[in-house]
C-alpha atoms as a PDB file:
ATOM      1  CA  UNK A   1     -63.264  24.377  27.644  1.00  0.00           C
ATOM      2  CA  UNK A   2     -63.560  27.939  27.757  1.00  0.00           C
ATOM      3  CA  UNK A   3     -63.116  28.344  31.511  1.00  0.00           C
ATOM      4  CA  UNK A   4     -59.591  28.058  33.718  1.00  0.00           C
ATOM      5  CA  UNK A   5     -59.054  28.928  37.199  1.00  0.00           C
ATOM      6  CA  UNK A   6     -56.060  31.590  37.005  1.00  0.00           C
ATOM      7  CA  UNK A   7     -54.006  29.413  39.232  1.00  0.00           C
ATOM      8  CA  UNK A   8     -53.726  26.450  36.806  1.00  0.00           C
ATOM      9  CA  UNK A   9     -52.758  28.687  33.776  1.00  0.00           C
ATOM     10  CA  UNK A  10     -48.865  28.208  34.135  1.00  0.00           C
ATOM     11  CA  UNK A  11     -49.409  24.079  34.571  1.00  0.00           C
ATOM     12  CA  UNK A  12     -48.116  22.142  31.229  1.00  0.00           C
ATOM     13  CA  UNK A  13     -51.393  19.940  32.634  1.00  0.00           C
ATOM     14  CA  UNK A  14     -53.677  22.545  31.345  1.00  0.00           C
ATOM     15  CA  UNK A  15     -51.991  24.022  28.345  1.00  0.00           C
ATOM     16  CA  UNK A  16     -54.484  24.763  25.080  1.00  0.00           C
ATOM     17  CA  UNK A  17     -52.491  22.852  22.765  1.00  0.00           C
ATOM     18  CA  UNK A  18     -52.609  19.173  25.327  1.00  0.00           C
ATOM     19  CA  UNK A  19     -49.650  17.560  26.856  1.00  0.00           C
ATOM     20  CA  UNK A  20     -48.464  16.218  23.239  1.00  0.00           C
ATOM     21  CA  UNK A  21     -47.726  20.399  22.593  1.00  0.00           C
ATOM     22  CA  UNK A  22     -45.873  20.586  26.064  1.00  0.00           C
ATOM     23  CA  UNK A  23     -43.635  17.750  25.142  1.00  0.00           C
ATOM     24  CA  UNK A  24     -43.001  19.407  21.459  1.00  0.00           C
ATOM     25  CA  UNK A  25     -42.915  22.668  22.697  1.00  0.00           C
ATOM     26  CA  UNK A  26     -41.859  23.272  26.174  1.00  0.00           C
ATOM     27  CA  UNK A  27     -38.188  24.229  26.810  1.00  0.00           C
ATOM     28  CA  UNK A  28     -38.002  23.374  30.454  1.00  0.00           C
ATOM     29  CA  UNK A  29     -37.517  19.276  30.667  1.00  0.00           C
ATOM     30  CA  UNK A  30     -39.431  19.531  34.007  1.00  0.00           C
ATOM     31  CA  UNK A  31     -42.789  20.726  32.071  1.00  0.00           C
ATOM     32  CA  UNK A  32     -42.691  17.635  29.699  1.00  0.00           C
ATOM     33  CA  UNK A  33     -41.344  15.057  32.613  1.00  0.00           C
ATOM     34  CA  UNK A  34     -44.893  16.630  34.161  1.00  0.00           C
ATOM     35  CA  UNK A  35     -46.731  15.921  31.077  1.00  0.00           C
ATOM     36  CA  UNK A  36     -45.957  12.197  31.269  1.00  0.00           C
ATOM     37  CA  UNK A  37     -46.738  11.524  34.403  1.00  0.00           C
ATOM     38  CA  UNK A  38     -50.275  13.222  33.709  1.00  0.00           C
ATOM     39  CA  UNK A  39     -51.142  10.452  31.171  1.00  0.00           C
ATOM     40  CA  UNK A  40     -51.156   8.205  33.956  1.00  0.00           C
ATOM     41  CA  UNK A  41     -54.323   9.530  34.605  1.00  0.00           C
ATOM     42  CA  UNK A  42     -55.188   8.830  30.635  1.00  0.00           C
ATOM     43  CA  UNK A  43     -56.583   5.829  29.273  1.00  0.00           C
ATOM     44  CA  UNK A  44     -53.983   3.249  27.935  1.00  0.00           C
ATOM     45  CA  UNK A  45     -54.634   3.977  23.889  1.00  0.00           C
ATOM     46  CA  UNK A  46     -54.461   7.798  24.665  1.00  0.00           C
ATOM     47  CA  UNK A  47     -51.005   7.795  26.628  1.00  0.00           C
ATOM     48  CA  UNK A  48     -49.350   5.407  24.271  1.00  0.00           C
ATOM     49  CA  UNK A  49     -48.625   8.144  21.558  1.00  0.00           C
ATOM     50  CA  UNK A  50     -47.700  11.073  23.935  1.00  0.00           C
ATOM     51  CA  UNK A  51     -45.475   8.265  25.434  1.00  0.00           C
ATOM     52  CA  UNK A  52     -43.882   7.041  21.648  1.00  0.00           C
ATOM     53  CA  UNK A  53     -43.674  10.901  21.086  1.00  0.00           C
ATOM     54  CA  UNK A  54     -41.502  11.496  24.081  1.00  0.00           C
ATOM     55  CA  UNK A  55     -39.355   8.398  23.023  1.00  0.00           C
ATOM     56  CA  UNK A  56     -37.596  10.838  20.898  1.00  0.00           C
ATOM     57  CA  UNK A  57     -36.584  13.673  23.353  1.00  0.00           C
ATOM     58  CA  UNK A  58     -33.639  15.319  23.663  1.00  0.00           C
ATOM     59  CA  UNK A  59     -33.433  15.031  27.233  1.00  0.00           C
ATOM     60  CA  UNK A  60     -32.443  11.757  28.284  1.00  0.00           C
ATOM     61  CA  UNK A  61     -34.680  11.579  31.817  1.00  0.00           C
ATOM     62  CA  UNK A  62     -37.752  12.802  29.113  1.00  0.00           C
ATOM     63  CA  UNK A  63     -36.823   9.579  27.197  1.00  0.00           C
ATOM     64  CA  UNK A  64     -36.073   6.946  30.407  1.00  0.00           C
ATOM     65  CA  UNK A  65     -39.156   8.122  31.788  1.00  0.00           C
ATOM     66  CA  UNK A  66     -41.861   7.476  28.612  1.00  0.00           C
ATOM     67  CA  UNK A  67     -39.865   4.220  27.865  1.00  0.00           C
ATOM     68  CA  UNK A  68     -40.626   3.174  31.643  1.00  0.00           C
ATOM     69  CA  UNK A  69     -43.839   3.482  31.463  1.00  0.00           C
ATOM     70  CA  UNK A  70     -44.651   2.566  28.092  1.00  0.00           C
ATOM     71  CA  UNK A  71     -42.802  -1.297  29.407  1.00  0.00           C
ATOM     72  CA  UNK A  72     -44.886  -1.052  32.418  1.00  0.00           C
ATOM     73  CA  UNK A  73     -48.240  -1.281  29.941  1.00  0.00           C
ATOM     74  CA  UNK A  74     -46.652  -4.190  27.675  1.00  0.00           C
ATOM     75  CA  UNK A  75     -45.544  -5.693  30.914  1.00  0.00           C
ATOM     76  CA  UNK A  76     -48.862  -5.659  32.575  1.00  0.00           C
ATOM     77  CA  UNK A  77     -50.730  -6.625  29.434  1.00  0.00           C
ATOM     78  CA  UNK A  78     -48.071  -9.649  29.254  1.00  0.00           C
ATOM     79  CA  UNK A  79     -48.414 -10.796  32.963  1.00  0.00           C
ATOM     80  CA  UNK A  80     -52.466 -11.095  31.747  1.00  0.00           C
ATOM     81  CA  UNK A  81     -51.674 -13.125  28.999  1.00  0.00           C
ATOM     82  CA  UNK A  82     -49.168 -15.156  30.552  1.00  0.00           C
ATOM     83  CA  UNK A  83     -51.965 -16.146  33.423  1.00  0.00           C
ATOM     84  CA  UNK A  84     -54.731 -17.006  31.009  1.00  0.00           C
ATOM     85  CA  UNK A  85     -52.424 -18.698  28.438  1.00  0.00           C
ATOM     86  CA  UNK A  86     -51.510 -21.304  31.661  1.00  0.00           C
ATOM     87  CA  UNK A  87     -55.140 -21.376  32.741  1.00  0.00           C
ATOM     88  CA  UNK A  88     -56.150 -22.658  29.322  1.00  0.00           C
ATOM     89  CA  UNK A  89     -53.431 -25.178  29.691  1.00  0.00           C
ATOM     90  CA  UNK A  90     -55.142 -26.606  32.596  1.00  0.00           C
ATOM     91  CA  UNK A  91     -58.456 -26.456  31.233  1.00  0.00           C
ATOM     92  CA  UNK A  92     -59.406 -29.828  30.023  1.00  0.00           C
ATOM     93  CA  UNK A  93     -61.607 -28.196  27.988  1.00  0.00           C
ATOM     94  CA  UNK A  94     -61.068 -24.738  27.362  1.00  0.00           C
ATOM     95  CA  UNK A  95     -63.437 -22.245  28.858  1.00  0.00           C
ATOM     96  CA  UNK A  96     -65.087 -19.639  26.170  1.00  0.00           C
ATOM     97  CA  UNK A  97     -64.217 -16.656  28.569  1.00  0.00           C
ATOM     98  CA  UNK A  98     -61.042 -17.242  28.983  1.00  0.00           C
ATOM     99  CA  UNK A  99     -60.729 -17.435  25.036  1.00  0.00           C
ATOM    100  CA  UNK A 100     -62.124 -14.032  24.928  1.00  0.00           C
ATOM    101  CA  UNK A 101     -59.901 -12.603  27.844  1.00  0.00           C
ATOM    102  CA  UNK A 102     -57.110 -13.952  25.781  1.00  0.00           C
ATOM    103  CA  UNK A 103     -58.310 -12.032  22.684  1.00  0.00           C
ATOM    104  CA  UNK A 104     -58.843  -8.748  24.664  1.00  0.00           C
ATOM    105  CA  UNK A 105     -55.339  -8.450  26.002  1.00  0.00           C
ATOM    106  CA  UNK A 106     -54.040  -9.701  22.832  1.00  0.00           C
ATOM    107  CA  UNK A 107     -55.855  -6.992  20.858  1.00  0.00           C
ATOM    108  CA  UNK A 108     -55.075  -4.546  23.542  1.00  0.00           C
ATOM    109  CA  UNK A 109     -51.568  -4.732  23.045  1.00  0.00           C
ATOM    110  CA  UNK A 110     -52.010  -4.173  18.920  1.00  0.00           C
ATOM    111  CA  UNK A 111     -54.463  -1.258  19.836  1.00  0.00           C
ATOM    112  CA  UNK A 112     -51.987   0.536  21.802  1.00  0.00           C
ATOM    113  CA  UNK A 113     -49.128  -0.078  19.095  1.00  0.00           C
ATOM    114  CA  UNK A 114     -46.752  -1.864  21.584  1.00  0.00           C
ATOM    115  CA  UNK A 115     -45.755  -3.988  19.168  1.00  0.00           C
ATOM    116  CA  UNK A 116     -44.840  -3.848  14.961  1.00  0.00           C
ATOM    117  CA  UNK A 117     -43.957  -5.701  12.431  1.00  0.00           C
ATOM    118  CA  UNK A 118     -44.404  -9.264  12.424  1.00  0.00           C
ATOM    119  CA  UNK A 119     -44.903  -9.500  16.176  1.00  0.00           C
ATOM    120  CA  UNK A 120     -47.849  -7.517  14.836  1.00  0.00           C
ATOM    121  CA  UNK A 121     -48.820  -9.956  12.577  1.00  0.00           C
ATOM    122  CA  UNK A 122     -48.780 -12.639  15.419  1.00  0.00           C
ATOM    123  CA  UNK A 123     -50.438 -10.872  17.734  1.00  0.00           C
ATOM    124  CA  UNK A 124     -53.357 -10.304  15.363  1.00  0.00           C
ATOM    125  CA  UNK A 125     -53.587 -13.050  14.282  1.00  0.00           C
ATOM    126  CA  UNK A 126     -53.420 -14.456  18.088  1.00  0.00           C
ATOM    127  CA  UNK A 127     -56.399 -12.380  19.262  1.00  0.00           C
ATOM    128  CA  UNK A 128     -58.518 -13.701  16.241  1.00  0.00           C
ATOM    129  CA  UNK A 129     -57.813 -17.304  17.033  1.00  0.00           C
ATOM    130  CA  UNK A 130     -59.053 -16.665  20.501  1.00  0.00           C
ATOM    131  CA  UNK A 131     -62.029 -14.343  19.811  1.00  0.00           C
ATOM    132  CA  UNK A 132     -63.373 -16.974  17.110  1.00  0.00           C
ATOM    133  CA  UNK A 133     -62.599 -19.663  19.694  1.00  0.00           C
ATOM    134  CA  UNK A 134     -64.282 -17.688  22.049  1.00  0.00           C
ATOM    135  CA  UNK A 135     -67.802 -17.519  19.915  1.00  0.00           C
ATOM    136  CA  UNK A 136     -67.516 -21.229  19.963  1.00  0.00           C
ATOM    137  CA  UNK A 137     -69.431 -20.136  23.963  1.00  0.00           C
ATOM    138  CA  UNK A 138     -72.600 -18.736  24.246  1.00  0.00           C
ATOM    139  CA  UNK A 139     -73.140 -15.478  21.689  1.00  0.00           C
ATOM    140  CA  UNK A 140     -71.591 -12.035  22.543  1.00  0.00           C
ATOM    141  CA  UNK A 141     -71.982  -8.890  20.121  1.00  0.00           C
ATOM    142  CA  UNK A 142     -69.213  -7.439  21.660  1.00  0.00           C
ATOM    143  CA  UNK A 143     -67.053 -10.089  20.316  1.00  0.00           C
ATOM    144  CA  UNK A 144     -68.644  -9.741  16.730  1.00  0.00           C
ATOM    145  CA  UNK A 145     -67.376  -6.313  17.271  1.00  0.00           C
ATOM    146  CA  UNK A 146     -63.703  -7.346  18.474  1.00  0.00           C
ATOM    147  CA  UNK A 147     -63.609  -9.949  15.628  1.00  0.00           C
ATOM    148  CA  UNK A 148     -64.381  -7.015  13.112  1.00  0.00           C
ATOM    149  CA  UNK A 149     -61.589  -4.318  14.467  1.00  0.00           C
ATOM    150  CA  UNK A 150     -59.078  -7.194  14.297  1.00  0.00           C
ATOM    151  CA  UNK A 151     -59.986  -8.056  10.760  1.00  0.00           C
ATOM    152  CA  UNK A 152     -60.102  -4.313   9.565  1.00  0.00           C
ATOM    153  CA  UNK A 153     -56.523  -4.114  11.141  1.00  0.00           C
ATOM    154  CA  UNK A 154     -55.463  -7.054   9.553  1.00  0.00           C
ATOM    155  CA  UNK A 155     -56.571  -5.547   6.365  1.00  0.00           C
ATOM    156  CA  UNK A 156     -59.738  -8.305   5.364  1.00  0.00           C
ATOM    157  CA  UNK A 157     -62.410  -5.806   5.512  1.00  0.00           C
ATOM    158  CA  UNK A 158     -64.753  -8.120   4.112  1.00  0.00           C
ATOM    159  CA  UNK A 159     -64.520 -10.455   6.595  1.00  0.00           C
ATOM    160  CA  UNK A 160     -64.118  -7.765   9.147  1.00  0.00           C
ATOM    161  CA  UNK A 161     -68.068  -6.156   7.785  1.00  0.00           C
ATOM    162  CA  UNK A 162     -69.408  -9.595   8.018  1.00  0.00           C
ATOM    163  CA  UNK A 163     -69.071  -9.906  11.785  1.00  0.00           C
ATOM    164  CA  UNK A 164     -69.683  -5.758  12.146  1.00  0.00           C
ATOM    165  CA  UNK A 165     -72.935  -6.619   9.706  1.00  0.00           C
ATOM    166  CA  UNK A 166     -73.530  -9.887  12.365  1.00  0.00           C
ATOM    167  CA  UNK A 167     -73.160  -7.895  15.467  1.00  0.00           C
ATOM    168  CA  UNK A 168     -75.678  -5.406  14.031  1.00  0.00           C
ATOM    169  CA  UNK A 169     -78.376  -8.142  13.349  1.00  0.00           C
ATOM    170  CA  UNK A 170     -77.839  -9.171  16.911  1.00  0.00           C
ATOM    171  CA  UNK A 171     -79.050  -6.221  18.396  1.00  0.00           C
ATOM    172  CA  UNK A 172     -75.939  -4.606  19.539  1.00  0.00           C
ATOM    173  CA  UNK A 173     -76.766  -0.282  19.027  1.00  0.00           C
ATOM    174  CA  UNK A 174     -75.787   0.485  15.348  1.00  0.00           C
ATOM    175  CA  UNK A 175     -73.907   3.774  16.552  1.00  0.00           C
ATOM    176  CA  UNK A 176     -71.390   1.564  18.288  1.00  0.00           C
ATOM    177  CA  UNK A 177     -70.616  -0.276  14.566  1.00  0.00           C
ATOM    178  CA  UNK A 178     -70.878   2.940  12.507  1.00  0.00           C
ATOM    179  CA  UNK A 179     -67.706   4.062  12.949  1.00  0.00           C
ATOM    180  CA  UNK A 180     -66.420   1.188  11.635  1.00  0.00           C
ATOM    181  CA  UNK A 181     -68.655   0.642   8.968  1.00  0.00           C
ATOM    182  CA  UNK A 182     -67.167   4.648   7.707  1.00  0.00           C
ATOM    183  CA  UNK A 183     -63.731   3.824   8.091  1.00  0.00           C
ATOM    184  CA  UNK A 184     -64.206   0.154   6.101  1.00  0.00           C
ATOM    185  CA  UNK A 185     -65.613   2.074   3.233  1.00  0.00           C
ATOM    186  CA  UNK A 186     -62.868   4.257   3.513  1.00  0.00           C
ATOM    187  CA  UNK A 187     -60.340   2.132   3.232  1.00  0.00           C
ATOM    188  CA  UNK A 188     -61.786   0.075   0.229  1.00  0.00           C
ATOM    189  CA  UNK A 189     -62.135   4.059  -1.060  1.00  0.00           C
ATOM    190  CA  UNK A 190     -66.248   3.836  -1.199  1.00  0.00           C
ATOM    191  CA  UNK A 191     -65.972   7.625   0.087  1.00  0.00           C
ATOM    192  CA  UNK A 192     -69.549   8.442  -0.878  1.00  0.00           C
ATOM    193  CA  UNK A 193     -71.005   5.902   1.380  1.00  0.00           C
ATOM    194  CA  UNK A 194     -68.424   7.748   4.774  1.00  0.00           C
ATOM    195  CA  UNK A 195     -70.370  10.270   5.035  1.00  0.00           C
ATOM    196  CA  UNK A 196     -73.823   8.196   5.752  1.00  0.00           C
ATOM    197  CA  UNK A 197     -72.059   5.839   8.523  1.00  0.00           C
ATOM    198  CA  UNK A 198     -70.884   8.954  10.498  1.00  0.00           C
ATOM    199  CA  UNK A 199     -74.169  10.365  10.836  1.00  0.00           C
ATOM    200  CA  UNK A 200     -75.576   7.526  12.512  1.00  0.00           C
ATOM    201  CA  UNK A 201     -73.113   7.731  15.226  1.00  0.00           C
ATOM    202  CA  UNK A 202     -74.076   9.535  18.474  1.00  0.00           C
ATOM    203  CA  UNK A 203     -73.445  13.533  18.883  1.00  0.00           C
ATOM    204  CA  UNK A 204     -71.289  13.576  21.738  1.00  0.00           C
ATOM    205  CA  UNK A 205     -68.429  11.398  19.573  1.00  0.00           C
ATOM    206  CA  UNK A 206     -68.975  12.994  16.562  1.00  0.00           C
END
């Protein structure tokens, strides 16, 4: 925004260029120690890359600090799992929510890159088991919509627009879907058709 109130002009909080600038930029290891703890205040998929960014600090409180709190999300996220993994255990029959819990956290730990590689893969491929096992229950869009980000970051963006394409059928708001409609036909390089999908998305995300 345009505005500042003068006495917030020398806080790292409020510089122009956001707290990733402050930890590239600011000399004083006290400014970018202050720009972590701000994302606290961020949500998760925000903070994780001004967190992975500070991972590579030369100052080694800078770098203690970011790789505390990044293993406080994966630990959280974890403890989650860990709970609804055992409650399904003692389900005779598995509940449907729980299933889609399970894909949530799952896909929340992909979404905020916390993990690479093949543990990845596994975790991908976890949070589709449970999201498919979870439309086994009575019918959500919103897990049409899960099923499809998983897919596109799995790479199957055909299966991925079939549930996107399903979701839209069933009534969920087609601005929440074009997004992801633009960035499957940009990655199977239909670039004409980008173009199209953004403009049905809402103004204020554009």
């Amino acid at each position: 925004l345009p505005f500042r109130a003068v006495e917030q002009r020398n806080s790292p909080l409020f510089n122009d260029g956001g707290l990733q600038d402050v930890l590239q930029l600011a000399g004083d290891p006290e400014q970018r120690v202050a720009a972590l703890l701000a994302t606290k205040r961020m949500p998760g998929h925000e903070a994780a890359p001004i967190l992975k960014l500070a991972l590579r600090d030369p100052e080694d409180d800078v770098r203690l600090l970011a790789y505390s709190m990044l293993d406080q999300q994966e630990t959280r996220i974890n403890q989650h799992i860990e709970q609804l993994l055992q409650r399904l255990n003692s389900e005779p029959t598995a509940l449907p929510s729980t299933h889609a819990a399970l894909a949530r956290w799952y896909w929340e730990l992909a979404y905020l890159g916390l993990a690479q590689g093949g543990v990845l893969e596994h975790i991908l491929g976890q949070a589709l088991e449970h999201v498919l096992a979870a439309q086994g229950g009575a019918y959500d869009v919103d897990l049409d919509l899960l099923a499809g980000r998983i897919l596109m970051a799995q790479g199957n963006t055909e299966q991925a627009r079939q549930h996107l394409e399903h979701a839209l059928e069933r009534g969920i708001n087609p601005g929440r879907v074009a997004p992801f409609f633009a960035e499957i036909a940009f990655m199977e390089r239909r670039y004409d058709e980008v173009p199209r999908y953004l403009s049905a998305m809402p103004d204020a995300v554009r």
